[in-house]
CSV table of C-alpha atoms in Angstrom, one decimal:
chain,number,residue,atom,x,y,z
A,1,GLN,CA,124.5,79.3,98.5
A,2,THR,CA,123.3,81.6,95.9
A,3,PRO,CA,122.3,81.2,92.3
A,4,LEU,CA,124.0,84.5,91.3
A,5,LYS,CA,127.6,84.0,92.2
A,6,LYS,CA,129.0,85.6,89.0
A,7,THR,CA,126.5,88.5,89.2
A,8,ASN,CA,127.7,89.1,92.8
A,9,ALA,CA,131.4,88.9,91.8
A,10,LEU,CA,131.0,91.0,88.7
A,11,ILE,CA,128.5,93.7,89.8
A,12,ALA,CA,128.1,93.7,93.7
A,13,GLN,CA,131.8,93.2,94.6
A,14,MET,CA,132.9,95.8,91.9
A,15,GLY,CA,130.5,98.4,92.9
A,16,MET,CA,127.7,99.2,95.5
A,17,THR,CA,125.0,97.1,97.0
A,18,PHE,CA,121.8,98.9,98.4
A,19,LEU,CA,120.7,97.1,101.4
A,20,ASN,CA,117.4,99.0,101.6
A,21,ALA,CA,116.0,99.0,98.1
A,22,TYR,CA,112.2,98.8,97.6
A,23,VAL,CA,109.4,98.8,95.2
A,24,PRO,CA,106.3,101.0,95.8
A,25,SER,CA,104.0,98.1,94.6
A,26,ALA,CA,104.9,94.5,94.8
A,27,LEU,CA,103.5,93.4,91.5
A,28,CYS,CA,105.1,93.1,88.0
A,29,CYS,CA,103.2,95.7,86.0
A,30,PRO,CA,102.9,98.7,88.4
A,31,SER,CA,106.5,98.1,89.4
A,32,ARG,CA,107.8,98.1,85.9
A,33,ALA,CA,105.7,101.2,85.2
A,34,SER,CA,107.3,102.8,88.2
A,35,ILE,CA,110.8,102.0,86.8
A,36,LEU,CA,110.1,103.3,83.4
A,37,THR,CA,108.3,106.6,84.6
A,38,GLY,CA,110.1,107.2,87.8
A,39,LYS,CA,106.6,107.7,89.3
A,40,TYR,CA,104.5,106.3,92.1
A,41,PRO,CA,101.5,104.1,90.9
A,42,HIS,CA,99.0,106.9,91.8
A,43,ASN,CA,100.8,109.0,89.3
A,44,HIS,CA,101.3,106.6,86.5
A,45,HIS,CA,97.9,104.9,87.1
A,46,VAL,CA,99.0,101.3,86.4
A,47,VAL,CA,97.4,99.6,89.5
A,48,ASN,CA,97.6,95.9,88.6
A,49,ASN,CA,98.5,93.3,85.9
A,50,THR,CA,95.2,93.9,83.9
A,51,LEU,CA,94.4,96.1,80.9
A,52,GLU,CA,91.5,97.6,83.0
A,53,GLY,CA,94.2,98.2,85.7
A,54,ASN,CA,96.0,100.2,83.0
A,55,CYS,CA,98.8,97.7,82.3
A,56,SER,CA,100.0,98.4,78.7
A,57,SER,CA,96.6,100.0,77.9
A,58,LYS,CA,96.0,102.7,75.2
A,59,LEU,CA,95.8,105.2,78.0
A,60,TRP,CA,99.2,104.2,79.3
A,61,GLN,CA,100.6,104.3,75.8
A,62,LYS,CA,99.3,107.8,75.2
A,63,ILE,CA,99.8,109.5,78.6
A,64,GLN,CA,102.9,107.8,80.1
A,65,GLU,CA,105.0,106.1,77.5
A,66,PRO,CA,106.2,109.3,75.7
A,67,TYR,CA,107.8,110.5,78.9
A,68,THR,CA,109.5,107.4,80.1
A,69,PHE,CA,113.2,107.8,80.8
A,70,PRO,CA,114.3,105.8,77.8
A,71,ALA,CA,112.2,108.1,75.5
A,72,LEU,CA,114.0,111.0,77.1
A,73,LEU,CA,117.3,109.3,76.7
A,74,LYS,CA,116.7,108.8,73.0
A,75,THR,CA,115.0,112.0,72.1
A,76,MET,CA,116.8,114.4,74.4
A,77,CYS,CA,120.1,112.9,75.1
A,78,GLY,CA,120.9,111.2,71.7
A,79,TYR,CA,121.2,107.7,73.0
A,80,GLN,CA,120.7,104.5,71.0
A,81,THR,CA,118.4,102.3,73.1
A,82,PHE,CA,117.9,98.6,73.3
A,83,PHE,CA,115.1,96.6,75.0
A,84,ALA,CA,114.9,92.7,75.3
A,85,GLY,CA,112.5,90.8,77.5
A,86,LYS,CA,109.4,91.0,79.3
A,87,TYR,CA,107.9,94.6,79.1
A,88,LEU,CA,104.4,94.9,80.7
A,89,ASN,CA,102.1,91.9,81.3
A,90,GLU,CA,99.5,93.1,78.9
A,91,TYR,CA,102.0,94.1,76.1
A,92,GLY,CA,100.8,92.8,72.8
A,93,ALA,CA,97.2,92.6,73.7
A,94,GLU,CA,95.0,93.0,70.7
A,95,ASP,CA,93.0,95.8,72.4
A,96,ALA,CA,96.1,97.8,72.9
A,97,GLY,CA,97.7,97.7,69.4
A,98,GLY,CA,99.1,94.1,69.5
A,99,VAL,CA,102.9,93.4,69.0
A,100,GLY,CA,102.9,96.0,66.3
A,101,HIS,CA,103.0,98.8,69.0
A,102,VAL,CA,106.6,99.7,69.6
A,103,PRO,CA,106.7,102.2,72.6
A,104,PRO,CA,108.5,105.6,71.8
A,105,GLY,CA,112.0,105.6,73.0
A,106,TRP,CA,113.4,102.4,71.8
A,107,SER,CA,115.8,102.1,68.8
A,108,PHE,CA,115.8,98.2,69.0
A,109,TRP,CA,112.9,96.5,70.5
A,110,TYR,CA,112.7,92.7,71.3
A,111,ALA,CA,109.7,92.4,73.7
A,112,LEU,CA,107.8,89.4,74.9
A,113,GLU,CA,104.1,89.3,74.1
A,114,LYS,CA,102.1,89.1,77.4
A,115,ASN,CA,103.6,87.5,80.5
A,116,SER,CA,106.5,85.4,81.5
A,117,LYS,CA,107.4,82.3,79.4
A,118,TYR,CA,110.6,80.4,78.8
A,119,TYR,CA,109.5,78.4,75.6
A,120,ASN,CA,106.6,78.7,73.0
A,121,TYR,CA,106.3,82.5,73.1
A,122,THR,CA,106.1,85.4,70.7
A,123,LEU,CA,108.5,88.3,70.6
A,124,SER,CA,107.8,91.6,68.9
A,125,VAL,CA,110.9,92.2,66.9
A,126,ASN,CA,110.8,96.0,66.1
A,127,GLY,CA,106.9,95.5,65.8
A,128,LYS,CA,107.0,92.2,63.8
A,129,ALA,CA,105.8,89.0,65.5
A,130,ARG,CA,108.4,86.3,65.8
A,131,ARG,CA,107.3,82.8,67.1
A,132,HIS,CA,109.6,80.7,69.3
A,133,GLY,CA,109.1,76.9,70.0
A,134,GLU,CA,110.6,74.7,72.6
A,135,ASN,CA,114.0,73.7,71.1
A,136,TYR,CA,116.4,74.7,74.1
A,137,SER,CA,119.3,75.7,71.8
A,138,VAL,CA,117.3,78.3,69.8
A,139,ASP,CA,114.3,79.1,72.0
A,140,TYR,CA,115.1,79.2,75.7
A,141,LEU,CA,114.2,82.9,76.5
A,142,THR,CA,117.0,83.8,78.9
A,143,ASP,CA,119.6,82.6,76.4
A,144,VAL,CA,117.9,84.2,73.5
A,145,LEU,CA,117.8,87.6,75.3
A,146,ALA,CA,121.6,87.1,76.1
A,147,ASN,CA,122.3,86.5,72.4
A,148,MET,CA,120.3,89.5,71.1
A,149,SER,CA,122.1,91.7,73.7
A,150,LEU,CA,125.5,90.5,72.6
A,151,ASP,CA,124.5,91.1,69.0
A,152,PHE,CA,123.5,94.6,69.8
A,153,LEU,CA,126.9,95.2,71.6
A,154,GLU,CA,128.6,93.9,68.6
A,155,TYR,CA,126.9,95.9,65.9
A,156,LYS,CA,125.7,99.1,67.6
A,157,SER,CA,127.1,102.6,66.5
A,158,ASN,CA,130.1,103.6,68.3
A,159,PHE,CA,129.3,107.3,67.7
A,160,GLU,CA,126.4,107.6,70.1
A,161,PRO,CA,126.2,106.6,73.8
A,162,PHE,CA,123.9,103.4,74.4
A,163,PHE,CA,121.4,102.2,77.0
A,164,MET,CA,120.3,98.6,77.3
A,165,MET,CA,117.3,97.2,79.4
A,166,ILE,CA,117.3,93.4,79.6
A,167,SER,CA,114.3,92.1,81.3
A,168,THR,CA,114.4,88.4,82.0
A,169,PRO,CA,111.2,86.9,83.1
A,170,ALA,CA,113.2,84.5,85.3
A,171,PRO,CA,112.8,83.7,88.2
A,172,HIS,CA,108.9,84.3,87.4
A,173,SER,CA,106.7,81.2,87.1
A,174,PRO,CA,106.5,78.9,85.2
A,175,TRP,CA,110.0,78.4,86.4
A,176,THR,CA,111.4,76.5,83.6
A,177,ALA,CA,115.1,75.8,84.2
A,178,ALA,CA,117.7,75.3,81.4
A,179,PRO,CA,118.2,71.6,81.0
A,180,GLN,CA,121.7,71.6,82.4
A,181,TYR,CA,120.3,73.2,85.7
A,182,THR,CA,117.3,71.1,86.4
A,183,LYS,CA,119.2,69.0,88.9
A,184,SER,CA,120.8,72.1,90.7
A,185,PHE,CA,120.1,73.0,94.4
A,186,GLN,CA,118.6,69.6,95.2
A,187,ASN,CA,119.2,70.3,99.0
A,188,VAL,CA,117.8,73.8,98.9
A,189,SER,CA,114.5,74.6,100.5
A,190,ALA,CA,112.8,78.0,101.3
A,191,PRO,CA,114.2,79.9,104.2
A,192,ARG,CA,112.5,79.1,107.6
A,193,ASN,CA,112.5,82.6,109.2
A,194,SER,CA,110.6,83.2,112.5
A,195,ASN,CA,107.5,84.2,110.3
A,196,PHE,CA,107.5,80.9,108.2
A,197,ASN,CA,104.4,78.8,108.6
A,198,ILE,CA,102.9,80.8,111.5
A,199,HIS,CA,99.4,82.3,111.7
A,200,GLY,CA,99.4,86.1,110.9
A,201,LYS,CA,97.4,87.1,113.9
A,202,ASN,CA,96.6,90.9,114.1
A,203,LYS,CA,96.8,91.2,110.4
A,204,HIS,CA,94.4,92.0,107.7
A,205,TRP,CA,91.8,89.4,106.9
A,206,LEU,CA,93.5,88.0,103.8
A,207,ILE,CA,96.4,87.0,105.9
A,208,ARG,CA,94.2,85.6,108.7
A,209,GLN,CA,92.5,83.3,106.2
A,210,ALA,CA,95.7,81.3,105.5
A,211,LYS,CA,95.5,77.8,106.9
A,212,THR,CA,98.1,77.2,109.8
A,213,PRO,CA,99.9,75.0,110.0
A,214,MET,CA,100.4,74.6,106.3
A,215,THR,CA,99.8,70.9,104.8
A,216,ASN,CA,102.8,68.9,103.9
A,217,SER,CA,101.8,69.3,100.3
A,218,SER,CA,101.7,73.1,100.5
A,219,ILE,CA,105.2,73.1,102.0
A,220,GLN,CA,106.5,70.8,99.4
A,221,PHE,CA,104.9,73.0,96.6
A,222,LEU,CA,106.5,76.2,98.1
A,223,ASP,CA,110.0,74.5,98.5
A,224,ASP,CA,109.8,73.2,94.9
A,225,ALA,CA,108.9,76.6,93.8
A,226,TYR,CA,111.8,78.1,95.6
A,227,ARG,CA,114.3,75.6,94.1
A,228,LYS,CA,113.0,76.0,90.7
A,229,ARG,CA,113.3,79.7,90.8
A,230,TRP,CA,116.9,79.5,91.9
A,231,GLN,CA,117.6,77.1,88.9
A,232,THR,CA,116.1,79.6,86.5
A,233,LEU,CA,118.4,82.3,87.9
A,234,LEU,CA,121.6,80.2,86.9
A,235,SER,CA,120.9,81.2,83.3
A,236,VAL,CA,120.5,84.9,84.3
A,237,ASP,CA,123.8,84.7,86.1
A,238,ASP,CA,125.3,83.3,82.8
A,239,LEU,CA,123.7,86.2,80.8
A,240,VAL,CA,125.4,88.8,83.2
A,241,GLU,CA,128.7,87.1,82.8
A,242,LYS,CA,128.4,87.1,78.9
A,243,LEU,CA,127.5,90.8,79.0
A,244,VAL,CA,130.3,91.9,81.3
A,245,LYS,CA,132.8,90.0,79.3
A,246,LYS,CA,131.5,91.5,76.0
A,247,LEU,CA,131.7,95.0,77.4
A,248,GLU,CA,135.2,94.2,78.5
A,249,LEU,CA,136.2,93.0,75.2
A,250,ASN,CA,134.8,96.1,73.6
A,251,GLY,CA,136.9,98.3,76.0
A,252,GLU,CA,133.6,99.8,77.3
A,253,LEU,CA,133.3,98.1,80.7
A,254,ASP,CA,135.0,100.9,82.5
A,255,ASN,CA,132.7,103.7,81.3
A,256,THR,CA,129.4,101.7,81.5
A,257,TYR,CA,127.0,101.8,84.5
A,258,ILE,CA,125.5,98.4,85.2
A,259,PHE,CA,122.3,98.2,87.4
A,260,TYR,CA,120.9,94.8,88.5
A,261,THR,CA,117.5,94.7,90.3
A,262,SER,CA,114.1,93.0,90.3
A,263,ASP,CA,110.5,94.3,90.1
A,264,ASN,CA,109.3,92.7,93.2
A,265,GLY,CA,110.1,90.3,96.1
A,266,PHE,CA,108.3,87.1,96.7
A,267,HIS,CA,107.0,85.1,99.6
A,268,THR,CA,107.3,81.3,100.1
A,269,GLY,CA,105.4,80.3,103.3
A,270,GLN,CA,105.7,83.4,105.3
A,271,PHE,CA,102.4,83.8,107.5
A,272,SER,CA,101.4,80.5,105.9
A,273,LEU,CA,100.9,82.1,102.4
A,274,PRO,CA,102.3,79.4,100.0
A,275,ILE,CA,103.7,81.6,97.1
A,276,ASP,CA,103.1,85.0,95.5
A,277,LYS,CA,103.8,88.7,96.1
A,278,ARG,CA,101.3,91.6,96.5
A,279,GLN,CA,101.7,92.0,100.2
A,280,LEU,CA,103.0,94.9,102.1
A,281,TYR,CA,105.7,93.0,104.1
A,282,GLU,CA,109.5,93.3,103.5
A,283,PHE,CA,109.7,90.0,101.8
A,284,ASP,CA,107.5,91.2,98.9
A,285,ILE,CA,108.5,95.0,98.7
A,286,LYS,CA,112.3,94.7,99.3
A,287,VAL,CA,114.6,93.9,96.2
A,288,PRO,CA,118.2,93.6,95.3
A,289,LEU,CA,119.9,96.6,93.8
A,290,LEU,CA,123.5,96.3,92.7
A,291,VAL,CA,125.4,99.0,90.7
A,292,ARG,CA,128.8,99.2,89.3
A,293,GLY,CA,130.3,101.9,87.0
A,294,PRO,CA,132.6,105.0,86.7
A,295,GLY,CA,133.3,106.6,90.0
A,296,ILE,CA,131.7,103.9,92.2
A,297,LYS,CA,134.3,102.3,94.6
A,298,PRO,CA,134.2,98.5,94.7
A,299,ASN,CA,132.7,96.4,97.5
A,300,GLN,CA,130.5,99.1,99.1
A,301,THR,CA,127.1,98.9,100.8
A,302,ASN,CA,124.8,101.6,101.2
A,303,LYS,CA,121.9,101.8,103.8
A,304,MET,CA,120.0,104.7,102.4
A,305,LEU,CA,116.2,104.2,101.6
A,306,VAL,CA,116.1,103.8,97.8
A,307,ALA,CA,113.2,102.8,95.5
A,308,ASN,CA,112.8,101.8,91.9
A,309,ILE,CA,111.2,105.2,91.2
A,310,ASP,CA,114.9,106.4,91.6
A,311,LEU,CA,116.3,104.3,88.6
A,312,GLY,CA,115.0,106.7,85.9
A,313,PRO,CA,116.2,109.9,87.5
A,314,THR,CA,119.6,108.3,88.1
A,315,ILE,CA,120.1,107.1,84.6
A,316,LEU,CA,118.9,110.5,83.2
A,317,ASP,CA,121.3,112.2,85.7
A,318,ILE,CA,124.2,110.1,84.4
A,319,ALA,CA,123.2,111.1,80.8
A,320,GLY,CA,123.3,114.8,81.8
A,321,TYR,CA,119.7,115.5,81.5
A,322,ASP,CA,118.2,118.2,83.8
A,323,LEU,CA,115.8,116.3,86.2
A,324,ASN,CA,113.8,119.6,86.9
A,325,LYS,CA,112.4,119.1,83.3
A,326,THR,CA,110.7,115.8,84.3
A,327,GLN,CA,107.6,114.9,86.3
A,328,MET,CA,109.4,112.1,88.2
A,329,ASP,CA,108.8,111.4,91.8
A,330,GLY,CA,112.1,109.6,92.5
A,331,MET,CA,115.6,111.0,93.3
A,332,SER,CA,118.9,110.5,91.5
A,333,LEU,CA,121.1,107.9,93.3
A,334,LEU,CA,124.2,109.4,91.6
A,335,PRO,CA,125.4,111.3,94.7
A,336,LEU,CA,125.2,108.1,96.7
A,337,LEU,CA,126.9,106.2,94.1
A,338,ARG,CA,129.7,108.6,94.1
A,339,GLY,CA,129.9,108.6,97.9
A,340,ASP,CA,128.9,112.1,98.5
A,341,LYS,CA,128.9,112.3,102.2
A,342,ASN,CA,126.8,115.6,102.8
A,343,GLU,CA,123.8,114.5,100.7
A,344,THR,CA,120.5,114.8,102.4
A,345,TRP,CA,118.4,111.8,101.7
A,346,ARG,CA,114.8,110.7,102.1
A,347,SER,CA,113.7,109.0,105.4
A,348,ASP,CA,110.5,107.6,104.0
A,349,PHE,CA,108.6,106.4,100.9
A,350,LEU,CA,105.1,105.3,99.8
A,351,VAL,CA,103.8,101.7,99.3
A,352,GLU,CA,100.5,101.5,97.5
A,353,TYR,CA,98.6,98.5,96.0
A,354,GLN,CA,95.0,98.1,94.7
A,355,GLY,CA,93.8,94.6,95.0
A,356,GLU,CA,92.8,92.5,92.0
A,357,GLY,CA,89.8,90.3,92.0
A,358,TYR,CA,86.3,90.0,90.6
A,359,ASN,CA,82.7,89.5,92.0
A,360,GLY,CA,82.5,85.7,91.1
A,361,SER,CA,84.0,83.0,93.4
A,362,ASP,CA,87.1,81.0,92.4
A,363,PRO,CA,85.9,77.9,90.7
A,364,THR,CA,88.6,75.8,92.1
A,365,CYS,CA,87.7,77.0,95.7
A,366,PRO,CA,84.0,77.3,95.6
A,367,GLY,CA,83.7,77.5,99.3
A,368,LEU,CA,85.3,80.9,99.3
A,369,GLY,CA,83.4,84.2,99.0
A,370,PRO,CA,83.3,86.4,95.9
A,371,GLY,CA,86.2,88.8,95.1
A,372,VAL,CA,89.2,86.4,96.0
A,373,THR,CA,91.7,85.5,93.5
A,374,HIS,CA,95.1,83.7,93.1
A,375,CYS,CA,93.9,80.9,95.3
A,376,PHE,CA,96.9,78.3,95.5
A,377,PRO,CA,97.2,75.0,97.2
A,378,ASP,CA,94.5,74.3,99.9
A,379,CYS,CA,92.6,77.3,98.7
A,380,VAL,CA,94.7,79.9,100.4
A,381,CYS,CA,94.0,83.1,98.4
A,382,GLU,CA,96.8,85.5,97.7
A,383,ASP,CA,94.7,88.5,96.6
A,384,SER,CA,91.3,90.1,96.5
A,385,TYR,CA,89.6,93.3,95.3
A,386,ASN,CA,89.7,94.8,98.8
A,387,ASN,CA,93.4,94.0,99.4
A,388,THR,CA,93.9,97.6,98.7
A,389,TYR,CA,96.3,99.4,101.1
A,390,ALA,CA,98.9,102.2,101.3
A,391,CYS,CA,101.9,102.4,103.6
A,392,VAL,CA,104.7,104.7,104.7
A,393,ARG,CA,108.0,102.8,105.1
A,394,THR,CA,110.3,104.9,107.3
A,395,LEU,CA,113.9,104.5,107.8
A,396,SER,CA,115.8,107.1,109.8
A,397,THR,CA,118.4,107.2,112.6
A,398,SER,CA,115.7,106.9,115.2
A,399,TRP,CA,113.0,104.7,113.6
A,400,ASP,CA,112.7,101.7,111.3
A,401,LEU,CA,109.1,101.7,111.0
A,402,GLN,CA,106.2,100.7,108.6
A,403,TYR,CA,102.6,102.2,108.9
A,404,CYS,CA,99.8,100.8,106.7
A,405,GLU,CA,96.1,101.5,106.1
A,406,PHE,CA,93.6,99.3,104.2
A,407,ASP,CA,90.8,100.6,102.1
A,408,ASP,CA,88.3,98.0,103.5
A,409,ARG,CA,85.4,98.0,105.7
A,410,GLU,CA,87.5,97.4,108.7
A,411,VAL,CA,89.8,100.4,107.9
A,412,PHE,CA,92.5,98.2,109.1
A,413,VAL,CA,95.8,99.5,110.3
A,414,GLU,CA,99.0,97.7,110.5
A,415,VAL,CA,102.2,99.1,112.1
A,416,TYR,CA,105.6,97.3,112.6
A,417,ASN,CA,108.7,98.4,114.4
A,418,LEU,CA,111.4,96.6,112.4
A,419,THR,CA,114.1,97.5,114.8
A,420,ALA,CA,112.5,95.2,117.4
A,421,ASP,CA,110.6,93.0,115.0
A,422,PRO,CA,112.5,92.5,111.6
A,423,HIS,CA,110.0,89.8,110.5
A,424,GLN,CA,106.9,91.8,111.1
A,425,ILE,CA,105.2,89.3,113.4
A,426,ASN,CA,103.7,91.8,115.9
A,427,ASN,CA,101.2,94.5,114.7
A,428,ILE,CA,101.7,97.3,117.2
A,429,ALA,CA,99.0,99.7,115.8
A,430,LYS,CA,97.0,99.4,119.0
A,431,THR,CA,100.0,100.1,121.3
A,432,ILE,CA,102.2,102.7,119.5
A,433,ASP,CA,102.1,106.2,120.8
A,434,GLN,CA,99.0,108.0,119.4
A,435,GLU,CA,101.0,111.1,118.2
A,436,ILE,CA,103.2,108.9,116.0
A,437,LEU,CA,100.0,107.4,114.5
A,438,GLU,CA,98.6,110.8,113.7
A,439,LYS,CA,101.8,111.9,112.2
A,440,MET,CA,102.1,108.8,110.0
A,441,ASN,CA,98.4,109.0,109.0
A,442,TYR,CA,99.0,112.7,107.9
A,443,ARG,CA,102.2,111.7,106.1
A,444,LEU,CA,100.5,108.9,104.2
A,445,MET,CA,97.9,111.4,103.1
A,446,MET,CA,100.7,113.8,101.9
A,447,LEU,CA,102.4,111.0,100.0
A,448,GLN,CA,99.2,109.6,98.5
A,449,SER,CA,98.5,112.9,96.8
A,450,CYS,CA,102.2,113.9,96.1
A,451,SER,CA,103.5,114.5,92.7
A,452,GLY,CA,107.2,115.2,91.6
A,453,ALA,CA,109.0,117.4,94.1
A,454,THR,CA,106.2,117.0,96.7
A,455,CYS,CA,107.0,113.3,96.9
A,456,ARG,CA,110.5,114.3,98.2
A,457,THR,CA,109.5,116.5,101.0
A,458,PRO,CA,110.7,115.8,104.6
A,459,GLY,CA,109.4,112.6,106.4
A,460,VAL,CA,107.9,112.3,109.7
A,461,PHE,CA,111.3,111.7,111.3
A,462,ASP,CA,113.3,114.4,109.4
A,463,PRO,CA,114.3,117.5,111.3
A,464,GLY,CA,112.6,119.6,108.7
A,465,TYR,CA,109.2,117.9,109.1
A,466,ARG,CA,106.1,120.1,110.0
A,467,PHE,CA,103.0,118.7,111.3
A,468,ASP,CA,99.7,120.6,111.6
A,469,PRO,CA,97.2,118.3,113.2
A,470,ARG,CA,94.3,120.8,112.3
A,471,LEU,CA,94.8,119.9,108.6
A,472,MET,CA,93.8,116.3,109.5
A,473,PHE,CA,90.3,117.4,110.5
A,474,SER,CA,89.6,120.0,107.9
A,475,ASN,CA,86.3,119.3,106.1
A,476,HIS,CA,86.1,115.9,107.9
A,477,GLY,CA,86.7,114.2,104.5
A,478,VAL,CA,90.1,112.7,105.4
A,479,ARG,CA,89.3,109.0,104.5
A,480,ALA,CA,87.3,109.9,101.4
A,481,ARG,CA,90.1,112.2,100.3
A,482,ARG,CA,92.7,109.7,101.2
A,483,PHE,CA,91.7,107.0,98.9
A,484,SER,CA,90.5,109.1,96.0
A,485,ALA,CA,94.0,109.5,94.7
A,486,ARG,CA,94.0,105.9,93.8
A,487,SER,CA,90.9,105.5,91.6
A,488,LEU,CA,91.6,105.7,88.0
């Protein structure tokens, strides 16, 4: 079963499915900023979903927005550009220009004020506020986005190429399904993988604090969330079908690239965490990526390691823009999409996250210490201000590995061999070969301070990799230097 049958048939089966697509930060705002800028979080400086974390802040607007890939498409490549849906979580905040702020690069702008909603929301329509209520036929956001997109395809200029970005909040909470879908998937529950409802021993303290086994009410809560998420995706599936049909009707389907992806994964019960993201594990950082378009053969899968920082460079490459003129950290996927066999590709990428949290304790869970946040049923907390980590995720012919370090008092390290342990149950940091640990530590330092081309240098398991252990001990400031790249 899947809620995305039409999407699968119309995009995946007509093009390429990337089996190893990831986000460098498993949270909406940093992830969306990475898509728009083609940069890692340490280069676009959006670290979490708050204005203080640079989410849609004045600083972001001034320093990053003019150089997003849509801005380059519009100003340098002559594209008409269309945006509809959720932009960045704090978009429309009074302190950052309100909904009157239309980011550079968009010819048509229909952006949701603040975070995900399905009813009772405000859209910025080219900088003017438009309120929506709770009448399904005119207000249900996924359908409103579909209708605006169809209107754009109907009335756009035929003399300029076009780019559309449709950003549905679904399947984000509050998981309000369209009325016709509220009874769907009654028999569906969250997957019961081997890491479901087990204690995350040998993991960082935030995972260790989860209560195991979970209570029945917690399990019911997460199964319910999973089902509702699927229900909201049925409307997204309808949206995809309407758009593909419209492109076909216009005679534009065969010369249009269509990308389908998400800004992060989600967990429901793994290591006894009820529901959220923000963790370093596969279930949170791995996302779908489906692409169809000219020159892409149908029904293909690709195992290369790709990330959302590659989307901007890919789209600019399709438009014929010289990527050397950008400051982007990602790589164009176009050679992979066209099936170029002798393309050398990356074997690793960086995952980085800076925890959210505050010094007070959570009023709903007064027994917990200060600094925790997002405490769900039974006071299991999903984040904290020192849930701050960085990882190298490596995939090569010889290794499928993840190496992570925490910026906390423990300086905690987690390492997983995903060939032997795909569900990341056993942290092998204490048993893995010391030389691999040193190389991964060094590679992590390199990636955390990388920018542009230096983010694309050979990884630890590439033949071209050079390791000089002396560099690790120069000026003894390794740890201090390692985490300085993150502070704003």
